[in-house]
Short mmCIF file of C-alpha atoms and ligand atoms in Angstrom, two decimals:
data_model
loop_
_atom_site.label_atom_id
_atom_site.label_comp_id
_atom_site.label_asym_id
_atom_site.label_seq_id
_atom_site.Cartn_x
_atom_site.Cartn_y
_atom_site.Cartn_z
CA MET A 1 -0.17 0.10 -0.38
CA ASN A 2 1.72 3.20 -0.93
CA THR A 3 1.25 6.19 1.57
CA LYS A 4 -1.54 7.71 -0.62
CA ASN A 5 -3.67 4.95 0.05
CA LYS A 6 -2.97 4.29 3.66
CA PRO A 7 -5.59 5.69 6.28
CA LYS A 8 -4.61 8.78 7.99
CA VAL A 9 -4.40 8.40 11.93
CA PHE A 10 -3.56 12.26 13.33
CA PHE A 11 -1.79 12.42 16.59
CA LEU A 12 -1.37 15.04 19.05
CA PRO A 13 1.34 14.60 21.67
CA TRP A 14 0.06 14.81 25.13
CA ASP A 15 2.11 17.41 26.21
CA ARG A 16 -0.18 19.44 23.88
CA HIS A 17 -3.80 17.93 24.92
CA LYS A 18 -4.87 21.47 25.19
CA GLU A 19 -4.81 21.65 21.80
CA LEU A 20 -7.67 18.75 21.11
CA GLU A 21 -9.57 21.31 18.97
CA LYS A 22 -7.00 21.54 16.61
CA LEU A 23 -6.70 17.55 16.27
CA ILE A 24 -10.67 17.74 15.52
CA GLN A 25 -10.09 20.15 13.03
CA ASP A 26 -7.10 18.73 11.09
CA SER A 27 -8.52 15.24 11.00
CA SER A 28 -11.94 16.49 9.72
CA ALA A 29 -13.65 14.50 12.69
CA VAL A 30 -16.70 16.16 12.44
CA SER A 31 -16.87 17.26 8.62
CA GLY A 32 -19.50 14.96 7.70
CA ILE A 33 -22.02 15.78 10.41
CA GLN A 34 -24.94 17.36 8.80
CA LYS A 35 -27.60 19.80 10.82
CA ASN A 36 -30.04 17.56 13.25
CA ASP A 37 -27.96 14.44 12.85
CA TYR A 38 -28.18 12.64 16.00
CA VAL A 39 -24.77 12.00 16.94
CA ALA A 40 -23.92 9.29 19.65
CA VAL A 41 -20.59 9.94 21.46
CA LYS A 42 -19.96 6.63 22.35
CA LEU A 43 -17.62 6.62 25.63
CA HIS A 44 -17.01 4.82 29.07
CA PHE A 45 -18.05 6.80 32.10
CA GLY A 46 -15.62 4.65 34.33
CA GLU A 47 -16.54 2.69 36.94
CA ARG A 48 -17.14 3.84 40.79
CA GLY A 49 -13.49 3.85 42.44
CA GLY A 50 -11.68 4.11 39.24
CA ASP A 51 -9.88 7.04 37.57
CA GLY A 52 -8.69 5.95 34.36
CA HIS A 53 -11.63 7.08 32.29
CA ILE A 54 -11.83 9.96 29.88
CA LYS A 55 -12.29 13.18 31.74
CA PRO A 56 -15.31 15.27 30.73
CA GLU A 57 -12.88 18.42 29.82
CA PHE A 58 -11.64 16.17 26.68
CA MET A 59 -15.28 15.79 25.86
CA ARG A 60 -16.56 19.25 25.68
CA PRO A 61 -14.29 20.53 22.60
CA ILE A 62 -15.95 17.24 20.72
CA LEU A 63 -19.19 18.10 21.81
CA LYS A 64 -18.85 21.85 20.83
CA SER A 65 -17.37 20.94 17.52
CA ILE A 66 -20.54 18.80 17.03
CA LYS A 67 -23.00 21.36 18.08
CA ASN A 68 -21.26 24.12 15.78
CA LYS A 69 -22.58 21.71 12.81
CA LYS A 70 -26.18 22.21 14.47
CA ALA A 71 -26.38 18.43 15.19
CA LYS A 72 -27.53 16.92 18.27
CA PRO A 73 -24.78 15.44 20.25
CA PHE A 74 -25.50 13.09 22.98
CA LEU A 75 -23.12 10.88 25.36
CA THR A 76 -23.94 7.41 25.68
CA ASP A 77 -22.57 4.04 27.09
CA THR A 78 -24.23 0.71 27.67
CA ASN A 79 -24.95 -1.33 30.65
CA THR A 80 -22.54 -3.85 32.11
CA ILE A 81 -23.15 -7.77 32.77
CA TYR A 82 -21.31 -7.63 35.91
CA HIS A 83 -22.94 -6.71 39.12
CA GLY A 84 -22.31 -3.27 40.03
CA PRO A 85 -23.69 0.26 40.09
CA ARG A 86 -23.71 0.31 35.91
CA ASN A 87 -25.57 -2.89 35.60
CA ASN A 88 -28.79 -0.50 35.19
CA ALA A 89 -29.22 2.88 33.72
CA ILE A 90 -30.19 4.50 37.13
CA GLY A 91 -26.76 3.36 38.93
CA HIS A 92 -24.79 3.79 35.33
CA LEU A 93 -26.50 7.68 35.38
CA GLU A 94 -25.10 8.22 38.85
CA VAL A 95 -21.85 6.81 38.52
CA ALA A 96 -21.47 9.10 35.19
CA ALA A 97 -22.52 12.16 37.26
CA GLU A 98 -19.97 11.12 39.79
CA HIS A 99 -17.55 11.56 37.35
CA GLY A 100 -18.87 14.87 35.76
CA TYR A 101 -20.88 13.60 33.22
CA SER A 102 -24.57 15.34 33.73
CA GLN A 103 -26.73 16.84 31.37
CA ASN A 104 -26.00 19.90 33.68
CA ARG A 105 -22.41 19.81 33.39
CA MET A 106 -21.78 18.64 29.98
CA GLN A 107 -24.91 20.58 28.32
CA VAL A 108 -25.76 17.54 26.36
CA PRO A 109 -28.10 14.66 27.23
CA ILE A 110 -26.70 11.31 28.58
CA ILE A 111 -28.17 8.46 27.39
CA ILE A 112 -27.82 4.37 28.45
CA ALA A 113 -27.92 3.32 24.82
CA ASP A 114 -29.61 -0.18 25.83
CA GLY A 115 -32.38 0.74 28.33
CA LEU A 116 -33.08 0.83 31.96
CA LEU A 117 -32.16 -3.08 32.38
CA GLY A 118 -29.73 -3.59 29.46
CA ASP A 119 -32.36 -5.12 27.06
CA ASP A 120 -33.19 -2.69 24.65
CA TYR A 121 -31.54 -4.02 21.36
CA THR A 122 -31.99 -4.13 17.89
CA ASN A 123 -30.77 -7.37 15.89
CA VAL A 124 -27.93 -6.16 12.99
CA ASP A 125 -27.12 -8.93 10.45
CA ILE A 126 -23.40 -9.19 10.09
CA ASP A 127 -23.19 -12.92 8.52
CA GLY A 128 -19.82 -13.35 10.66
CA ASN A 129 -18.03 -16.43 11.53
CA HIS A 130 -19.38 -16.40 15.27
CA PHE A 131 -22.48 -14.55 14.80
CA LYS A 132 -25.30 -14.25 12.05
CA SER A 133 -26.64 -11.38 13.73
CA VAL A 134 -25.40 -9.06 16.68
CA LYS A 135 -27.70 -7.46 19.32
CA ILE A 136 -26.64 -3.76 19.18
CA ALA A 137 -28.35 -1.23 21.80
CA THR A 138 -30.69 0.36 20.23
CA THR A 139 -30.21 4.17 20.72
CA ILE A 140 -26.84 3.55 19.29
CA ARG A 141 -28.28 1.99 16.00
CA LYS A 142 -30.73 4.81 15.70
CA ALA A 143 -28.17 7.67 15.89
CA ASN A 144 -27.09 9.06 12.11
CA ARG A 145 -23.59 9.03 13.33
CA ILE A 146 -21.10 7.84 16.09
CA ILE A 147 -18.25 9.51 17.43
CA ALA A 148 -16.31 6.65 19.37
CA ALA A 149 -14.06 8.30 22.31
CA SER A 150 -12.13 5.33 23.52
CA HIS A 151 -9.31 5.35 26.35
CA PHE A 152 -6.65 2.85 25.04
CA LYS A 153 -5.14 0.80 28.00
CA GLY A 154 -5.18 -2.99 28.73
CA HIS A 155 -7.47 -5.59 29.46
CA LEU A 156 -7.68 -8.57 31.05
CA LEU A 157 -9.18 -10.92 28.20
CA ALA A 158 -8.14 -9.00 24.99
CA GLY A 159 -5.05 -7.83 26.06
CA PHE A 160 -5.72 -4.25 25.17
CA GLY A 161 -8.72 -2.03 24.44
CA GLY A 162 -9.27 0.46 22.19
CA ALA A 163 -11.68 1.75 19.44
CA ILE A 164 -12.80 -1.55 18.54
CA LYS A 165 -13.30 -2.88 21.91
CA ASN A 166 -15.18 0.46 22.78
CA LEU A 167 -17.66 -0.48 19.69
CA GLY A 168 -18.18 -4.03 20.08
CA MET A 169 -18.12 -4.83 23.45
CA GLY A 170 -19.24 -1.03 24.32
CA CYS A 171 -22.37 -1.19 21.76
CA GLY A 172 -23.74 -4.56 22.67
CA ALA A 173 -26.87 -4.76 24.87
CA LYS A 174 -26.35 -7.25 28.04
CA ALA A 175 -27.40 -10.28 25.95
CA GLY A 176 -24.59 -9.37 23.40
CA LYS A 177 -21.89 -8.91 25.97
CA PHE A 178 -23.19 -12.78 27.14
CA GLU A 179 -22.75 -14.14 24.06
CA MET A 180 -19.34 -12.49 23.26
CA HIS A 181 -18.13 -13.27 26.60
CA CYS A 182 -19.42 -16.81 26.83
CA SER A 183 -16.22 -19.21 25.34
CA VAL A 184 -14.09 -18.45 28.62
CA ALA A 185 -14.53 -19.88 31.78
CA PRO A 186 -11.88 -19.17 34.20
CA THR A 187 -9.19 -21.83 35.15
CA VAL A 188 -9.65 -23.02 38.77
CA GLU A 189 -6.90 -23.90 40.86
CA VAL A 190 -8.34 -25.07 43.92
CA ARG A 191 -5.20 -25.59 46.09
CA ASN A 192 -4.74 -21.51 45.98
CA CYS A 193 -8.37 -21.02 46.93
CA VAL A 194 -8.37 -19.54 50.78
CA GLY A 195 -12.23 -19.86 51.09
CA CYS A 196 -12.53 -15.77 51.21
CA GLU A 197 -15.74 -15.71 49.30
CA LEU A 198 -14.77 -12.38 47.76
CA CYS A 199 -15.56 -13.73 44.27
CA VAL A 200 -19.18 -15.18 44.91
CA PRO A 201 -21.42 -11.75 44.96
CA LYS A 202 -19.33 -10.81 41.88
CA CYS A 203 -20.84 -13.68 39.86
CA ALA A 204 -24.18 -12.48 38.33
CA GLN A 205 -24.75 -15.88 37.10
CA SER A 206 -24.60 -17.85 40.48
CA ALA A 207 -22.11 -19.95 39.01
CA LEU A 208 -19.60 -19.86 41.82
CA THR A 209 -20.16 -21.70 45.25
CA VAL A 210 -17.61 -22.30 48.35
CA VAL A 211 -17.89 -25.78 49.88
CA SER A 212 -15.69 -26.62 52.68
CA LYS A 213 -13.83 -23.67 52.00
CA LYS A 214 -13.19 -24.15 48.44
CA ILE A 215 -14.27 -22.67 45.58
CA GLN A 216 -16.55 -24.43 42.92
CA LEU A 217 -17.28 -23.31 39.51
CA ASP A 218 -20.80 -24.20 37.36
CA LYS A 219 -19.19 -24.11 34.05
CA ASN A 220 -22.76 -24.59 32.78
CA LYS A 221 -23.98 -20.98 34.22
CA CYS A 222 -20.56 -19.42 33.71
CA VAL A 223 -20.66 -16.76 30.78
CA GLY A 224 -16.82 -15.98 31.05
CA CYS A 225 -17.16 -12.21 32.31
CA GLY A 226 -14.19 -12.24 34.22
CA GLU A 227 -15.39 -10.47 37.32
CA CYS A 228 -14.37 -13.16 39.44
CA VAL A 229 -10.50 -13.52 38.12
CA ILE A 230 -10.77 -10.02 38.92
CA ALA A 231 -12.21 -10.39 42.51
CA CYS A 232 -9.83 -13.16 43.47
CA HIS A 233 -6.29 -12.15 44.93
CA THR A 234 -5.01 -15.40 45.42
CA ASN A 235 -5.11 -16.74 41.68
CA ALA A 236 -7.45 -19.26 42.57
CA LEU A 237 -9.25 -18.57 39.46
CA SER A 238 -7.37 -17.47 35.99
CA ILE A 239 -7.73 -16.70 32.44
CA THR A 240 -4.59 -17.61 30.57
CA TRP A 241 -6.32 -19.85 27.76
CA SER A 242 -5.26 -18.16 25.03
CA GLU A 243 -7.55 -19.96 22.33
CA GLY A 244 -10.62 -18.27 24.65
CA THR A 245 -9.11 -14.70 24.06
CA LYS A 246 -9.00 -15.29 20.38
CA SER A 247 -12.82 -16.22 20.39
CA VAL A 248 -13.38 -13.29 22.92
CA GLN A 249 -11.51 -10.61 20.55
CA GLU A 250 -13.07 -12.27 17.20
CA ARG A 251 -16.72 -12.11 18.63
CA PHE A 252 -16.35 -8.26 20.04
CA VAL A 253 -14.71 -7.57 16.54
CA GLU A 254 -17.78 -8.76 14.62
CA TYR A 255 -19.86 -6.75 17.28
CA ALA A 256 -17.70 -3.79 16.36
CA LYS A 257 -18.65 -4.45 13.00
CA GLY A 258 -22.49 -4.43 13.42
CA ALA A 259 -22.46 -1.45 15.73
CA VAL A 260 -21.54 0.47 12.81
CA LYS A 261 -22.59 -0.96 9.95
CA ASP A 262 -24.35 1.50 7.55
CA THR A 263 -23.68 4.47 10.12
CA PRO A 264 -20.82 6.68 9.51
CA CYS A 265 -18.38 6.33 12.71
CA PHE A 266 -15.30 8.07 13.45
CA TYR A 267 -12.73 7.52 16.13
CA ILE A 268 -10.77 9.61 19.07
CA ASN A 269 -8.30 7.52 20.99
CA PHE A 270 -6.90 8.62 24.24
CA LEU A 271 -3.82 7.27 24.93
CA ASN A 272 -2.82 8.42 28.64
CA HIS A 273 -3.46 6.70 31.63
CA ILE A 274 -2.26 3.38 30.08
CA SER A 275 -3.28 0.99 32.80
CA PRO A 276 -2.89 -2.74 32.73
CA ASN A 277 -6.43 -3.11 33.38
CA CYS A 278 -9.83 -1.85 31.57
CA ASP A 279 -11.93 1.21 33.45
CA CYS A 280 -14.45 -1.46 34.58
CA MET A 281 -12.43 -2.39 37.36
CA GLY A 282 -13.41 0.33 39.54
CA MET A 283 -9.78 0.88 41.17
CA LYS A 284 -7.03 3.32 40.73
CA GLU A 285 -4.27 1.80 39.01
CA LYS A 286 -0.70 2.99 38.29
CA PRO A 287 -0.32 3.69 34.58
CA MET A 288 2.56 1.13 33.08
CA LEU A 289 3.99 4.21 31.26
CA ASP A 290 3.68 7.97 30.57
CA ASP A 291 1.22 9.38 28.92
CA ILE A 292 1.50 9.47 24.71
CA GLY A 293 -1.16 11.73 23.31
CA ILE A 294 -4.56 11.74 21.22
CA LEU A 295 -5.11 10.20 17.96
CA ALA A 296 -8.03 10.50 15.60
CA SER A 297 -8.99 8.86 12.32
CA VAL A 298 -11.83 7.41 10.47
CA ASP A 299 -10.07 3.88 10.60
CA PRO A 300 -10.87 1.81 13.77
CA VAL A 301 -8.38 -0.64 13.13
CA ALA A 302 -5.47 1.83 12.16
CA ILE A 303 -6.05 3.85 15.08
CA ASP A 304 -5.73 1.02 17.43
CA GLN A 305 -2.56 -0.60 15.42
CA ALA A 306 -1.33 3.28 15.88
CA CYS A 307 -1.75 3.36 19.39
CA TYR A 308 -0.24 -0.47 20.05
CA ASP A 309 2.72 0.80 17.99
CA LEU A 310 3.45 3.86 19.98
CA VAL A 311 3.39 2.12 23.30
CA VAL A 312 5.28 -0.71 22.16
CA LYS A 313 8.08 1.88 20.62
CA LYS A 314 8.04 3.87 23.99
CA ALA A 315 7.76 0.94 26.75
CA GLY A 316 7.97 -2.50 24.89
CA ASP A 317 4.82 -4.68 24.75
CA VAL A 318 3.85 -3.44 28.29
CA PHE A 319 0.25 -5.21 27.40
CA LEU A 320 1.56 -8.89 26.98
CA LYS A 321 3.65 -8.36 29.99
CA ALA A 322 0.65 -7.46 32.41
CA HIS A 323 -1.25 -10.45 30.67
CA PRO A 324 0.70 -13.17 29.61
CA GLY A 325 -0.62 -15.34 26.82
CA ILE A 326 -3.16 -12.69 25.74
CA ASP A 327 -2.06 -11.00 21.99
CA GLY A 328 -4.08 -7.94 21.59
CA ARG A 329 -3.14 -8.00 17.85
CA ILE A 330 -5.69 -10.90 17.52
CA GLN A 331 -8.16 -8.34 17.13
CA LEU A 332 -6.82 -6.26 14.84
CA GLU A 333 -5.85 -8.99 12.14
CA TYR A 334 -9.46 -10.00 12.56
CA ALA A 335 -10.85 -6.88 11.86
CA GLU A 336 -8.46 -6.07 9.12
CA LYS A 337 -9.78 -9.55 7.44
CA LEU A 338 -13.50 -8.43 8.04
CA GLY A 339 -12.77 -5.34 6.14
CA MET A 340 -12.99 -3.02 8.99
CA GLY A 341 -9.88 -1.08 8.13
CA SER A 342 -6.04 -1.44 7.67
CA ARG A 343 -3.10 -2.17 10.02
CA ASP A 344 -0.93 -0.28 7.45
CA TYR A 345 -1.48 3.72 8.14
CA GLU A 346 0.14 6.77 7.80
CA LEU A 347 0.69 8.66 11.02
CA LYS A 348 0.25 12.57 10.64
CA ASN A 349 1.56 14.57 13.52
CA VAL A 350 -0.79 17.71 14.56
S1 LIG B 1 -17.91 -17.74 37.43
FE1 LIG B 1 -17.99 -16.92 34.96
S2 LIG B 1 -19.83 -16.00 34.98
FE2 LIG B 1 -19.24 -16.07 37.15
S3 LIG B 1 -17.88 -14.29 37.74
FE3 LIG B 1 -16.58 -15.92 36.92
S4 LIG B 1 -16.37 -15.47 34.96
FE4 LIG B 1 -18.00 -14.42 35.45
S1 LIG B 2 -11.90 -14.98 45.46
FE1 LIG B 2 -10.40 -16.92 45.52
S2 LIG B 2 -9.51 -17.32 47.12
FE2 LIG B 2 -11.40 -16.16 47.65
S3 LIG B 2 -13.05 -17.82 47.58
FE3 LIG B 2 -13.01 -16.91 45.65
S4 LIG B 2 -11.82 -18.41 44.34
FE4 LIG B 2 -11.29 -18.67 46.62
#
């Protein structure tokens, strides 16, 4: 591919992050938006107790530029399948407001895209290898355009997560999240279990019981959400099965494809506070390296590949180090194979 045909990824170094408006302008992030378009600005509002999510001050210039087009932006995310405040729209909106994302402070509506309980979805036909159709949150499907604002960081099941994961896992309704996860049950190392039961209430499927101070997992109930792995501090529960992560990555790529089917989407990735785990963890994690910058592109594969490359160039493959055996590049290869974009790109400094 010559440079002319490569997708462009625009790059603003972190020491100039206050020039986000210039990045939006140079990358033509909002150029296709028409008057009265409903624009879903998809992000992760952050979990209670966490601090890695994108901060409201970064969303304001994006929203302002959409409003300047006389369109109708709203901030949106979907409910979680794990037990926690964000597994319904009321708790989700409360957490969002705690993190500064209220209508009053952002001057745009905050809408939980899959409804009160996470069951409001629209089937989108994709004819994939794992799914013939995917269950995408209805509000996102009804939008005329999507701007995906993604925090690029490590991830327990996927190695790392950026634009593709934000679209795939982040736009699926609860039933969709179940079917994306359902191939990876944790590995149980019973001798490591101390019977503390910290994992048990985390399981929304009631798949875990502690009998005689040892954990028992019902694989027929488990959907592989990984919440118990996060809760367990003795390594009695772990996910190291690379075949499982391959399947999960391919599944959320297929969901990402469905989320933007027939809907123009633009991507803005925040390569800062690059923590080992995702913002669902609800805890304060030390970043693995210094902040790098903000990227923008019309190509979800190119922007995630560029983020990964910038991280590796600066600090080596910190994602593989944090999650041995979990190769996040699988999602990029698969997304490229499905025609969602190109791993070959041109990085353009802003
Ligand atoms: S047992 Fe399965 S469903 Fe339950 S928390 Fe663990 S991974 Fe999730
Ligand atoms: S959190 Fe870990 S150690 Fe505690 S009961 Fe669950 S599996 Fe056992």
